[in-house]
Coordinates of C-alpha atoms and ligand atoms in Angstrom, one line a residue:
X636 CA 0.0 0.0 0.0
X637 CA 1.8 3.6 -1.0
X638 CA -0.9 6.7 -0.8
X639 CA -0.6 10.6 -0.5
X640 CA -3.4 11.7 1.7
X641 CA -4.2 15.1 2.8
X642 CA -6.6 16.2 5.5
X643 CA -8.0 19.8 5.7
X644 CA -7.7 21.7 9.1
X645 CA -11.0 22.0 10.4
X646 CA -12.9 21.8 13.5
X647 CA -16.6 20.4 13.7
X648 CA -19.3 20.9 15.9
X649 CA -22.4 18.7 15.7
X650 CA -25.4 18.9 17.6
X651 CA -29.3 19.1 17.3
X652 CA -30.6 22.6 18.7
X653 CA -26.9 23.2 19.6
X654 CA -26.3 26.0 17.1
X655 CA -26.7 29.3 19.1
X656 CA -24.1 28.3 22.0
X657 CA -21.8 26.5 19.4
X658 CA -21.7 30.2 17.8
X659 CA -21.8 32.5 20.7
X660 CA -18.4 29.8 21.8
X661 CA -16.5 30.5 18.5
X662 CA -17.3 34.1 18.7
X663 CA -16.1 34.2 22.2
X664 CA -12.5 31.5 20.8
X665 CA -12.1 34.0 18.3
X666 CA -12.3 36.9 20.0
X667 CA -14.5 38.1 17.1
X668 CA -15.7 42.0 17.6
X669 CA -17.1 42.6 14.2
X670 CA -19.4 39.9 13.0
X671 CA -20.9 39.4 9.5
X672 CA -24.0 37.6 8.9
X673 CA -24.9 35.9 5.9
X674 CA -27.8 34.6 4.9
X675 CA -30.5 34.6 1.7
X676 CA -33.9 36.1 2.5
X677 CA -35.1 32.8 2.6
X678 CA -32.9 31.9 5.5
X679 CA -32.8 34.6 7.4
X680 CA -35.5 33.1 9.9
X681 CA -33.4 30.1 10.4
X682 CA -30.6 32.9 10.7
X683 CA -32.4 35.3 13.4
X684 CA -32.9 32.0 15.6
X685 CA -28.9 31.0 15.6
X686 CA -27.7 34.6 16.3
X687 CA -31.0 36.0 19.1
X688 CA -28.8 38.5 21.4
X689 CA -25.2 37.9 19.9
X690 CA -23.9 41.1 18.8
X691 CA -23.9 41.6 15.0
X692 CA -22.0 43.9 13.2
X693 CA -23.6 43.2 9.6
X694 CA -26.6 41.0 8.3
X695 CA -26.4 40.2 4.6
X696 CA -28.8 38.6 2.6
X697 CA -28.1 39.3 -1.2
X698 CA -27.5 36.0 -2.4
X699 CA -27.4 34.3 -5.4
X700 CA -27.0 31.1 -7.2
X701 CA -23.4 30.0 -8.2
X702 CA -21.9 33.8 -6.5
X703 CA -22.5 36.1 -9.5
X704 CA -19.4 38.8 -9.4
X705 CA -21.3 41.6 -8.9
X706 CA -22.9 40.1 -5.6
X707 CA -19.6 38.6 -4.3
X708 CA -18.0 42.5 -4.8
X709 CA -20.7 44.4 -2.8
X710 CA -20.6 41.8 -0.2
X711 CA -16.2 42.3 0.0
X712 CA -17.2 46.3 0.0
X713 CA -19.8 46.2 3.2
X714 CA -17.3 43.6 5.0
X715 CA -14.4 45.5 4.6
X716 CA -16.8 49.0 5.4
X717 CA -18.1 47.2 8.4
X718 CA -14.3 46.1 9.2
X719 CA -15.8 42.9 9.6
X720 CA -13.1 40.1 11.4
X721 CA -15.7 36.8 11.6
X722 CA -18.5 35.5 8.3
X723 CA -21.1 33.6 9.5
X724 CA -22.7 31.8 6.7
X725 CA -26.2 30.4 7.5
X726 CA -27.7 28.3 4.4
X727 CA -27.3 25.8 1.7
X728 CA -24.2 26.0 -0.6
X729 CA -25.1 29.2 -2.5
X730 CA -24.6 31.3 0.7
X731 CA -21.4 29.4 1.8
X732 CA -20.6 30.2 -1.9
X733 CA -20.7 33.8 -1.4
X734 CA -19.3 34.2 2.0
X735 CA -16.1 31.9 0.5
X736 CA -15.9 34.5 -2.0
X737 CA -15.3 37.1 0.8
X738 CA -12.4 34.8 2.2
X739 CA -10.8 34.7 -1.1
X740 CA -10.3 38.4 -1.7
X741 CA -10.4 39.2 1.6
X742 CA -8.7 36.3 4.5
X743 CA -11.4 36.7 6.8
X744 CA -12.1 33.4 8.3
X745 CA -15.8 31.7 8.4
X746 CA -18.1 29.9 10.6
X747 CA -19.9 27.8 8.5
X748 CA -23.4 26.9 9.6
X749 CA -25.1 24.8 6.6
X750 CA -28.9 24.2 6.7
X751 CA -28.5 21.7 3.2
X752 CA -26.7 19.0 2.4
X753 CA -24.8 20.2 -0.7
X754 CA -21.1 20.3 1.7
X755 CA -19.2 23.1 0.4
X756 CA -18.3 23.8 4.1
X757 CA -16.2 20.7 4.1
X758 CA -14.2 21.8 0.9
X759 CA -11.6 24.4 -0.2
X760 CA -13.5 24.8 -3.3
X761 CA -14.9 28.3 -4.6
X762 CA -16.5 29.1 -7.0
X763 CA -17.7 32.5 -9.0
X764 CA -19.9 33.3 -12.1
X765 CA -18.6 36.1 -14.7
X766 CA -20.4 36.7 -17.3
X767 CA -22.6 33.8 -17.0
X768 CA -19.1 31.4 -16.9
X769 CA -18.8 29.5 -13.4
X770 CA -15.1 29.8 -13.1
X771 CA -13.4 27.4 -9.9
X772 CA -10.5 27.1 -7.7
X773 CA -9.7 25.2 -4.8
X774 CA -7.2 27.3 -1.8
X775 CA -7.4 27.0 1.5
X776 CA -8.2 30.4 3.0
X777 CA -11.6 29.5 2.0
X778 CA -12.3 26.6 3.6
X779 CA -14.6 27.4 6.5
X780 CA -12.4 27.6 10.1
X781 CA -15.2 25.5 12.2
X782 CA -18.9 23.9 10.8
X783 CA -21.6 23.7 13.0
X784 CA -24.0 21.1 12.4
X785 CA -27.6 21.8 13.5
X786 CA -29.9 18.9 11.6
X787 CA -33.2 20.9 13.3
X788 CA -32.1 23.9 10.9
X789 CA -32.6 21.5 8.4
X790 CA -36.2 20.2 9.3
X791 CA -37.7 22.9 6.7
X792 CA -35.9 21.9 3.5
X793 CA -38.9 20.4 1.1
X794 CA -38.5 17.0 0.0
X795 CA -37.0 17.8 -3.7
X796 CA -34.3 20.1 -2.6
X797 CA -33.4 17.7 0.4
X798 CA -33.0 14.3 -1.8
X799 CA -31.4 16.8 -4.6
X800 CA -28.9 18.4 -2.4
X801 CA -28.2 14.9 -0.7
X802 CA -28.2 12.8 -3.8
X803 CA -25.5 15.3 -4.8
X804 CA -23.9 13.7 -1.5
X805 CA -24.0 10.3 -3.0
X806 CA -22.1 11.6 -5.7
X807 CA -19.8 13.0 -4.0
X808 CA -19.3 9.5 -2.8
X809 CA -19.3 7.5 -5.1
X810 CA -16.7 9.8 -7.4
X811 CA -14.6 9.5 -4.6
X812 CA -13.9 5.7 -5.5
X813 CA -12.2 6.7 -8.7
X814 CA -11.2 10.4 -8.4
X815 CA -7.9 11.9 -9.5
X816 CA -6.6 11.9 -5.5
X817 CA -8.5 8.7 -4.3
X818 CA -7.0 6.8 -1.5
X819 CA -7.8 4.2 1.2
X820 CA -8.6 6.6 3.3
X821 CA -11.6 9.0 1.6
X822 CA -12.8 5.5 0.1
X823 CA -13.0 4.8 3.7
X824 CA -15.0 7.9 4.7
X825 CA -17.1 8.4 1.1
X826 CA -18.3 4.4 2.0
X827 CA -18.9 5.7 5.3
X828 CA -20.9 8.7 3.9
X829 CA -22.6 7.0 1.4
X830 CA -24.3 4.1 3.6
X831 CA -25.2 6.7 6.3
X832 CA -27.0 9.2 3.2
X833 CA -28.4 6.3 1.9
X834 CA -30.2 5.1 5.2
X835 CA -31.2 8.7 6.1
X836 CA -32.6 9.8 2.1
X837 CA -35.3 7.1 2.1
X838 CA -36.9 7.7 5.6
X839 CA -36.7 11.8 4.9
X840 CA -38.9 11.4 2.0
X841 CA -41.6 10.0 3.8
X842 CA -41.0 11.9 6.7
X843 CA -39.8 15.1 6.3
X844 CA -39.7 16.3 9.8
X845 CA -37.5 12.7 11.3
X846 CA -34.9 14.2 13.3
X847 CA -33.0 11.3 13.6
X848 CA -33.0 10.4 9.9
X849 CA -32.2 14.2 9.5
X850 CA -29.0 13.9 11.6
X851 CA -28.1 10.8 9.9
X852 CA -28.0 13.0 6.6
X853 CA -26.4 15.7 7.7
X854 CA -23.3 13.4 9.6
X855 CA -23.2 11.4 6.1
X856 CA -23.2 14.4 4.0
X857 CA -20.4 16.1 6.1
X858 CA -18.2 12.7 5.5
X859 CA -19.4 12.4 1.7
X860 CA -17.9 16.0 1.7
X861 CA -14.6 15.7 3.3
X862 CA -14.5 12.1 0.9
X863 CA -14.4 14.0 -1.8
X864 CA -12.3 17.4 -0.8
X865 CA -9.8 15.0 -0.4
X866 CA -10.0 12.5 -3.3
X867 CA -10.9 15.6 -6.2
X868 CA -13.3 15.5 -8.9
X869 CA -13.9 11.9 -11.2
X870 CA -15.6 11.1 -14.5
X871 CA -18.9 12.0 -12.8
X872 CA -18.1 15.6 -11.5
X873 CA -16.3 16.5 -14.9
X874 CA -19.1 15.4 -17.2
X875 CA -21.7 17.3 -15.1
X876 CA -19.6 20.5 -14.9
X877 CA -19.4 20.2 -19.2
X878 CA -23.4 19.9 -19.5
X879 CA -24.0 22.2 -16.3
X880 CA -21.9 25.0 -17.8
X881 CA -22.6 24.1 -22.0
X882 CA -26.0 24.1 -21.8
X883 CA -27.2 25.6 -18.7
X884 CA -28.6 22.2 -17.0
X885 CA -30.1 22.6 -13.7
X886 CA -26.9 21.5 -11.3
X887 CA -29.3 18.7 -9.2
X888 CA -31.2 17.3 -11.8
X889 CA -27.9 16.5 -14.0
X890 CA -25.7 15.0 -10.9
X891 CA -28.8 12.7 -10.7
X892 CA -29.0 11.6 -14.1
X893 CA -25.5 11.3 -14.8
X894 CA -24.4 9.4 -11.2
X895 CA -26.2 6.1 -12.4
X896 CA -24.2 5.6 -15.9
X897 CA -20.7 6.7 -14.8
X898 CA -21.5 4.1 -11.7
X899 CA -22.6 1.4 -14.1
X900 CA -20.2 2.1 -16.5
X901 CA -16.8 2.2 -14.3
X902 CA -17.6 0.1 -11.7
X903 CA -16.7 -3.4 -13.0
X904 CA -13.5 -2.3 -13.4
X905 CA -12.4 -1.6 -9.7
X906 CA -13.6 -4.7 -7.7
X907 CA -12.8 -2.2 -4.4
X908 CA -15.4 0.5 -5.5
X909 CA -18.1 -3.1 -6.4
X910 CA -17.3 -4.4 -2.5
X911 CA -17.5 -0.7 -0.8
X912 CA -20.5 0.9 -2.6
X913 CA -22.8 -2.7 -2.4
X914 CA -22.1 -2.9 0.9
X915 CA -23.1 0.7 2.3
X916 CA -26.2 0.3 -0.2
X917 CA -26.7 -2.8 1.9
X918 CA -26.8 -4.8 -1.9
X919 CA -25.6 -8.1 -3.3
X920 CA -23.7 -5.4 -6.2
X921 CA -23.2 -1.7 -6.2
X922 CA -25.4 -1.6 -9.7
X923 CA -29.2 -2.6 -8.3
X924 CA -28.4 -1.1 -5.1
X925 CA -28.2 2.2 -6.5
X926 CA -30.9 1.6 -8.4
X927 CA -32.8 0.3 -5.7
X928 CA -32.3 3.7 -3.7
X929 CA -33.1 5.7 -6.7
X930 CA -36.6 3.9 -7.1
X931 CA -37.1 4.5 -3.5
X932 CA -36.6 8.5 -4.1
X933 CA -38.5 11.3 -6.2
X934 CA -35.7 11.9 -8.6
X935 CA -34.9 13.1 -11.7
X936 CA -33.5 10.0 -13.8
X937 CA -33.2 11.6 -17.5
X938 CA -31.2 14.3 -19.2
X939 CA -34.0 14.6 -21.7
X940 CA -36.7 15.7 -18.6
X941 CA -34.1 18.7 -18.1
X942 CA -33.9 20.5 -21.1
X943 CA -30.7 18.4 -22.4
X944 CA -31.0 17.5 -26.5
X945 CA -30.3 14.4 -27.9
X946 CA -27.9 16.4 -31.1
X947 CA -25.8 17.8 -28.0
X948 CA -24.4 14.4 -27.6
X949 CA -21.5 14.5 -30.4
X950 CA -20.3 17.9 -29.2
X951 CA -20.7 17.0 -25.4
X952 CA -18.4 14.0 -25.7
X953 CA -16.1 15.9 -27.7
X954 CA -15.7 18.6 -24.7
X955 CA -15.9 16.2 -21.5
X956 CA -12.9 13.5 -23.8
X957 CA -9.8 15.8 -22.7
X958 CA -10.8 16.2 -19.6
X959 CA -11.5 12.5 -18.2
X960 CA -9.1 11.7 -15.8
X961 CA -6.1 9.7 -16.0
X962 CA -7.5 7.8 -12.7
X963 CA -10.6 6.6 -14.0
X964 CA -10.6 2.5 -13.6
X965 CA -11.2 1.9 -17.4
X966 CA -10.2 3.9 -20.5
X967 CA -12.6 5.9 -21.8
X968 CA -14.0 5.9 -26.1
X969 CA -15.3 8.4 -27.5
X970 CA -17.9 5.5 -27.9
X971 CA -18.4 4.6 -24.5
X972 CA -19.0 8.2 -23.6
X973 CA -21.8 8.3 -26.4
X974 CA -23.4 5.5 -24.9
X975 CA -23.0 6.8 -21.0
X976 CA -24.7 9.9 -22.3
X977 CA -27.5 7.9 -24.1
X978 CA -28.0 6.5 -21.5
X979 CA -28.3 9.2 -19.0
X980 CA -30.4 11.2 -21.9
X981 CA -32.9 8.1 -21.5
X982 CA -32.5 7.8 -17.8
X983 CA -32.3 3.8 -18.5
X984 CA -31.9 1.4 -15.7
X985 CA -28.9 0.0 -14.4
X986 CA -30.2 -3.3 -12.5
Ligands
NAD1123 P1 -28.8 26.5 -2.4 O1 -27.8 27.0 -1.4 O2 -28.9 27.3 -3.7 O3 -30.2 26.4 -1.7 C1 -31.4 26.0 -2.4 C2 -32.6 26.7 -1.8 O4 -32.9 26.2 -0.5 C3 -32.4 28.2 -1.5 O5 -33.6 28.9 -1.9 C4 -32.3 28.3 0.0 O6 -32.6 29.6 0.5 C5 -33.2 27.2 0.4 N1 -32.8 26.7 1.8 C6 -31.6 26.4 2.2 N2 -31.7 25.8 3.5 C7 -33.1 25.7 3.7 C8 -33.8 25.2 4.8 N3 -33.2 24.6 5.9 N4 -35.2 25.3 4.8 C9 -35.8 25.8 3.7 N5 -35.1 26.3 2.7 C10 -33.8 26.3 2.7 O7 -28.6 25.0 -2.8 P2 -27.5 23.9 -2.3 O8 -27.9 22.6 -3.0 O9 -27.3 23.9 -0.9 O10 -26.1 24.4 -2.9 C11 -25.9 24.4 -4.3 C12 -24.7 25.3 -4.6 O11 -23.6 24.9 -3.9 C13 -24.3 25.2 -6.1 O12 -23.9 26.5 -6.6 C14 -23.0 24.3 -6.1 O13 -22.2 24.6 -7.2 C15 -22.4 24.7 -4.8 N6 -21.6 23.7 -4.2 C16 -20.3 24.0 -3.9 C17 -19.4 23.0 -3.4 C18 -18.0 23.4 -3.1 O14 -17.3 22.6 -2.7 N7 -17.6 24.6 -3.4 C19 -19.9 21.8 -3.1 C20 -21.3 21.5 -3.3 C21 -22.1 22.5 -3.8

């Protein structure tokens, strides 16, 4: 066995209806004196709960999907006005987004506290839209100092954006098997993640208000995330990032119809990914037990029921071919892509 593994430097603190003290204790750690709040309108209830009598410098609550520039430079302007010295970031991956974006330019570290289960608060990713181009980078000023994990904050995502967000989990997971930095160790934790999401997604979308089942998510999708902040993007993550950012696909609906080809289509070919992902799933093989859990959920299972065409496929395989990893367990075709994507386009089953 001979592995490079890294492990980022943060500190975690989980705990149902625990959120307020964790915070007012890392304001106090941190001798913080100037603190900025962000949140999206949406979340600023969930926001006004967590913070009640803690002094706040700023609230923020422009925020958009995928941190357009604009948004990410008035935010910088009120922090550095405010001479703010602590972000808060209370919401789903589009806040932590944006408050990221204020690390990068800016070094000022952040308390993440996330209320989905997307798990940018786990990663040294960021990511900001120009022009209507997503552009990426990974460094680690803006990886969150300290998470806190409240799953009751979570208790109001609806159904579809709580098996989107953690079917984009499962991904994260299941990528991890075969991605460029994949060791024994974030196998270790993405199988971990995986069979914890997978228990948790089923029971949520029947009952949306399970704390337990919601904890369970929320602990899986923290591990799927630090999984695969350590073990980088695979085939998955770099074919959804060519049809997310070529033809404007909804980011959720193509991770799900995507995950179930790459996973049928690479998974013979590393007996360790067959052994780890059938037995979180709980399966005799990794192939029907994914399926199994996508026929449990309300997902989306085809690129055509997202706006993707059928003529886009020549041209799609054509962009995603230079970028397939050098890690991925079988070569790739320009063939086999054309079939992956047929098959995603039809949303056909893998069992
Ligand atoms: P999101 O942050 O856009 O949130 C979706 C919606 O849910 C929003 O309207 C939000 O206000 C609402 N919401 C959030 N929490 C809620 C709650 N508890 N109750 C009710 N409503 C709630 O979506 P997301 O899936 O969390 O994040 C997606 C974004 O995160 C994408 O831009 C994606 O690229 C990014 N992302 C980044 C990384 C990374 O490592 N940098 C990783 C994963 C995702």
């Amino acid at each position: 066995m001979k592995f490079f593994h890294r492990t980022l430097p943060q500190s975690v603190r989980f705990g149902s209806g625990s959120s307020h003290t964790a915070l007012a204790a890392e304001i106090e750690e941190r001798s913080a004196g100037a603190v900025m709040i962000i949140a999206a309108a949406s979340e600023l209830e969930l926001a006004q709960r967590i913070v009640g009598e803690l002094d706040v410098r700023l609230w923020w609550d422009e925020v958009a999907p995928h941190v357009p520039i604009e948004v990410a430079e008035r935010a910088r302007a009120a922090a550095r006005e405010s001479s703010v010295d602590l972000l808060v970031s209370v919401g789903g991956g589009s806040t932590t987004g944006l408050a990221k974006a204020i690390a990068l330019t800016d070094g000022i570290p952040i308390v993440s506290i996330p209320t989905t289960y997307a798990g940018s608060e786990a990663t040294n990713v960021w990511g900001l839209t120009t022009a209507a181009r997503k552009e990426t980078g990974s460094k680690d000023v803006v990886l969150p100092a300290t998470v806190i994990y409240d799953a009751e904050l979570t208790l109001t995502l609806p159904v579809d954006l709580s098996v989107a967000s953690g079917l984009n989990a499962i991904a994260h997971c299941i990528d991890s098997m075969w991605a460029p930095n994949s060791d024994p160790i974030n196998r270790a934790m993405a199988e971990e993640g995986l069979r914890s999401v997978a228990e948790a997604l089923p029971v949520i979308a029947e009952d949306p208000v399970n704390l337990q089942a919601r904890e369970q998510l929320l602990y899986g999708a923290y591990a799927s995330a630090v999984a695969f902040a350590s073990a980088g993007s695979g085939l998955h993550h770099k074919i959804c990032h060519v049809l997310g950012g070529a033809y404007d696909l909804p980011h959720a609906a193509t991770h799900s119809a995507v995950l179930p080809q790459v996973l049928n289509f690479n998974v013979s070919a590393s007996e360790e990914a067959e052994e780890r992902i059938a037995r979180a799933l709980s399966a005799s093989d990794a192939r029907s037990g994914l399926e199994a859990l996508y026929q449990a959920l309300p997902s989306t299972r085809a690129l055509s029921d997202v706006g993707y065409e059928r003529s886009a496929i020549p041209q799609s395989v054509e962009l995603i071919l230079p970028i397939v990893p050098d890690s991925n367990p079988r070569s790739v075709t320009p063939g086999d892509l054309t079939e992956v994507l047929e098959r995603a386009f039809t949303g056909a089953s893998i069992a």
